[in-house]
């Protein structure tokens, strides 16, 4: 289980407030609940999790890793093996592909966007580079967690796999339309 950074930020305050009475503890609990709700609302926007109930999204949230990237920091490089799906909580990310002597920006993604979903189904090299444009906080679902999820939760796995098939079909259609 991964703790939210909010817990770390308020750990000392909680120790102090615990000795001062229960009312402040309730306020702290409320702040954590609001942050969880914000994260769940972002997960609801990820096509991969479309159709999952809030309680299942809360279950998913527990094992996602939260990581912060500084401006210009590399998230992954073109050519490296994909290992995770990334969901942007705050900040922005540039997806770029190397060309002949230059670098083409494929996308500039903002909070609520996600990328890297193909890494959940194969272990092929990334076709582009991702880097933080500014200070960026992301939730990360590693392939190993995704594999465990698929094996351990039939309700979640059937919905997520169906959504993944829809995404792949959309990619194929888009690629076909661009070529014709």
Tab-separated table of C-alpha atoms in Angstrom:
chain	number	residue	atom	x	y	z
A	1	UNK	CA	0.000	0.000	0.000
A	2	UNK	CA	1.310	3.431	-0.927
A	3	UNK	CA	0.604	6.414	1.310
A	4	UNK	CA	-0.543	9.657	-0.213
A	5	UNK	CA	2.024	12.448	0.083
A	6	UNK	CA	-0.635	14.389	1.964
A	7	UNK	CA	-0.202	11.913	4.814
A	8	UNK	CA	3.516	12.607	4.957
A	9	UNK	CA	2.986	16.359	4.812
A	10	UNK	CA	0.595	16.320	7.732
A	11	UNK	CA	2.139	13.562	9.861
A	12	UNK	CA	3.676	15.956	12.385
A	13	UNK	CA	0.482	18.003	12.565
A	14	UNK	CA	-1.544	14.876	13.276
A	15	UNK	CA	0.784	13.890	16.121
A	16	UNK	CA	0.318	17.347	17.634
A	17	UNK	CA	-3.433	17.469	17.065
A	18	UNK	CA	-3.950	13.995	18.456
A	19	UNK	CA	-2.956	15.342	21.852
A	20	UNK	CA	-5.154	18.434	21.493
A	21	UNK	CA	-8.501	16.782	20.779
A	22	UNK	CA	-10.611	14.970	18.219
A	23	UNK	CA	-12.005	17.888	16.243
A	24	UNK	CA	-8.780	18.625	14.395
A	25	UNK	CA	-8.306	14.941	13.580
A	26	UNK	CA	-11.698	15.024	11.850
A	27	UNK	CA	-10.577	18.034	9.804
A	28	UNK	CA	-7.447	16.158	8.750
A	29	UNK	CA	-9.528	13.143	7.785
A	30	UNK	CA	-11.795	15.407	5.728
A	31	UNK	CA	-8.790	16.855	3.866
A	32	UNK	CA	-7.594	13.346	3.002
A	33	UNK	CA	-11.070	12.375	1.792
A	34	UNK	CA	-11.231	15.456	-0.467
A	35	UNK	CA	-7.856	14.551	-1.995
A	36	UNK	CA	-8.972	10.939	-2.565
A	37	UNK	CA	-12.143	12.221	-4.235
A	38	UNK	CA	-10.082	14.461	-6.523
A	39	UNK	CA	-7.944	11.489	-7.542
A	40	UNK	CA	-10.994	9.281	-8.105
A	41	UNK	CA	-12.580	11.966	-10.300
A	42	UNK	CA	-9.377	12.036	-12.383
A	43	UNK	CA	-9.390	8.216	-12.659
A	44	UNK	CA	-12.979	8.406	-13.932
A	45	UNK	CA	-11.703	10.412	-16.923
A	46	UNK	CA	-9.214	7.709	-17.912
A	47	UNK	CA	-10.833	5.657	-20.688
A	48	UNK	CA	-9.194	2.502	-19.363
A	49	UNK	CA	-11.283	2.779	-16.165
A	50	UNK	CA	-14.558	3.839	-17.845
A	51	UNK	CA	-17.573	2.129	-16.281
A	52	UNK	CA	-15.927	1.251	-12.958
A	53	UNK	CA	-17.887	2.223	-9.847
A	54	UNK	CA	-16.374	4.675	-7.335
A	55	UNK	CA	-15.663	1.930	-4.791
A	56	UNK	CA	-13.653	0.000	-7.401
A	57	UNK	CA	-11.763	3.150	-8.378
A	58	UNK	CA	-10.934	3.683	-4.683
A	59	UNK	CA	-9.611	0.119	-4.599
A	60	UNK	CA	-7.494	0.844	-7.691
A	61	UNK	CA	-6.173	4.073	-6.208
A	62	UNK	CA	-4.609	2.337	-3.218
A	63	UNK	CA	-1.890	0.655	-5.279
A	64	UNK	CA	-1.081	3.406	-7.745
A	65	UNK	CA	2.281	5.059	-7.157
A	66	UNK	CA	2.416	8.838	-6.936
A	67	UNK	CA	5.540	10.541	-8.260
A	68	UNK	CA	6.602	14.133	-8.793
A	69	UNK	CA	8.723	15.293	-11.741
A	70	UNK	CA	10.612	18.575	-12.015
A	71	UNK	CA	10.418	20.814	-15.134
A	72	UNK	CA	12.320	19.193	-18.006
A	73	UNK	CA	12.730	15.894	-16.151
A	74	UNK	CA	12.601	12.793	-18.325
A	75	UNK	CA	9.723	10.407	-17.592
A	76	UNK	CA	10.759	7.833	-20.178
A	77	UNK	CA	12.828	7.763	-23.363
A	78	UNK	CA	11.982	6.672	-26.861
A	79	UNK	CA	13.245	3.116	-27.299
A	80	UNK	CA	13.120	2.024	-23.651
A	81	UNK	CA	10.797	-0.806	-22.689
A	82	UNK	CA	7.401	0.412	-21.459
A	83	UNK	CA	6.572	-0.543	-17.884
A	84	UNK	CA	3.686	1.696	-16.817
A	85	UNK	CA	0.628	3.824	-17.501
A	86	UNK	CA	0.921	7.467	-16.347
A	87	UNK	CA	-1.969	9.667	-15.212
A	88	UNK	CA	-1.277	13.393	-14.803
A	89	UNK	CA	-2.672	14.804	-11.544
A	90	UNK	CA	-1.071	18.249	-11.788
A	91	UNK	CA	1.285	19.823	-14.307
A	92	UNK	CA	1.922	19.010	-17.959
A	93	UNK	CA	3.902	16.565	-20.096
A	94	UNK	CA	5.364	16.743	-23.600
A	95	UNK	CA	5.399	13.637	-25.794
A	96	UNK	CA	8.009	13.950	-28.564
A	97	UNK	CA	9.532	11.726	-31.231
A	98	UNK	CA	13.024	11.976	-32.663
A	99	UNK	CA	13.230	12.650	-36.357
A	100	UNK	CA	16.071	13.174	-38.782
A	101	UNK	CA	18.062	15.767	-36.871
A	102	UNK	CA	15.064	17.231	-35.069
A	103	UNK	CA	12.415	16.400	-32.497
A	104	UNK	CA	8.687	16.508	-33.311
A	105	UNK	CA	6.225	17.242	-30.502
A	106	UNK	CA	3.383	14.735	-30.809
A	107	UNK	CA	1.320	15.941	-27.848
A	108	UNK	CA	1.270	18.312	-24.915
A	109	UNK	CA	-0.788	16.744	-22.145
A	110	UNK	CA	-2.372	18.471	-19.133
A	111	UNK	CA	-3.804	17.408	-15.764
A	112	UNK	CA	-6.382	14.656	-16.211
A	113	UNK	CA	-4.621	13.215	-19.281
A	114	UNK	CA	-2.959	9.820	-19.386
A	115	UNK	CA	-0.390	8.100	-21.570
A	116	UNK	CA	1.629	4.894	-21.823
A	117	UNK	CA	-1.351	2.532	-21.757
A	118	UNK	CA	0.169	0.202	-24.373
A	119	UNK	CA	2.882	-0.712	-21.863
A	120	UNK	CA	0.211	-2.560	-19.871
A	121	UNK	CA	-0.267	-5.120	-22.633
A	122	UNK	CA	3.144	-5.516	-24.202
A	123	UNK	CA	6.759	-5.031	-23.335
A	124	UNK	CA	7.852	-3.306	-26.510
A	125	UNK	CA	10.022	-0.200	-26.746
A	126	UNK	CA	8.371	3.205	-26.296
A	127	UNK	CA	7.819	4.966	-29.623
A	128	UNK	CA	8.318	8.458	-28.130
A	129	UNK	CA	9.908	10.352	-25.240
A	130	UNK	CA	7.896	11.866	-22.384
A	131	UNK	CA	9.135	14.726	-20.204
A	132	UNK	CA	7.602	17.107	-17.676
A	133	UNK	CA	7.030	20.649	-18.987
A	134	UNK	CA	6.667	22.032	-15.477
A	135	UNK	CA	6.491	20.523	-11.999
A	136	UNK	CA	4.206	17.546	-12.557
A	137	UNK	CA	2.580	15.029	-10.224
A	138	UNK	CA	1.457	11.704	-11.652
A	139	UNK	CA	-0.203	8.494	-10.616
A	140	UNK	CA	1.620	5.505	-12.071
A	141	UNK	CA	0.189	2.038	-12.701
A	142	UNK	CA	3.028	-0.392	-13.255
A	143	UNK	CA	2.498	-3.405	-15.507
A	144	UNK	CA	3.144	-5.777	-12.585
A	145	UNK	CA	0.242	-4.213	-10.637
A	146	UNK	CA	-1.954	-4.307	-13.749
A	147	UNK	CA	-1.166	-8.018	-14.206
A	148	UNK	CA	-2.029	-8.729	-10.545
A	149	UNK	CA	-5.238	-6.724	-10.921
A	150	UNK	CA	-6.282	-8.709	-13.991
A	151	UNK	CA	-5.674	-11.992	-12.161
A	152	UNK	CA	-7.208	-10.968	-8.836
A	153	UNK	CA	-10.339	-8.955	-9.591
A	154	UNK	CA	-12.703	-10.347	-12.237
A	155	UNK	CA	-15.049	-7.330	-12.112
A	156	UNK	CA	-12.257	-4.811	-12.631
A	157	UNK	CA	-10.342	-6.944	-15.129
A	158	UNK	CA	-13.321	-7.587	-17.429
A	159	UNK	CA	-14.182	-3.872	-17.588
A	160	UNK	CA	-10.563	-2.720	-18.001
A	161	UNK	CA	-9.824	-5.302	-20.714
A	162	UNK	CA	-12.977	-4.320	-22.625
A	163	UNK	CA	-11.942	-0.659	-22.420
A	164	UNK	CA	-8.438	-1.566	-23.582
A	165	UNK	CA	-9.853	-3.387	-26.625
A	166	UNK	CA	-11.948	-0.273	-27.426
A	167	UNK	CA	-8.823	1.903	-27.204
A	168	UNK	CA	-6.863	-0.405	-29.485
A	169	UNK	CA	-9.718	-0.488	-32.004
A	170	UNK	CA	-9.799	3.332	-31.986
A	171	UNK	CA	-6.021	3.453	-32.587
A	172	UNK	CA	-6.356	1.057	-35.543
A	173	UNK	CA	-9.241	3.070	-37.041
A	174	UNK	CA	-7.384	6.362	-36.621
A	175	UNK	CA	-4.243	4.906	-38.209
A	176	UNK	CA	-6.306	3.526	-41.103
A	177	UNK	CA	-8.093	6.865	-41.640
A	178	UNK	CA	-4.786	8.756	-41.675
A	179	UNK	CA	-3.391	6.449	-44.358
A	180	UNK	CA	-6.404	6.657	-46.679
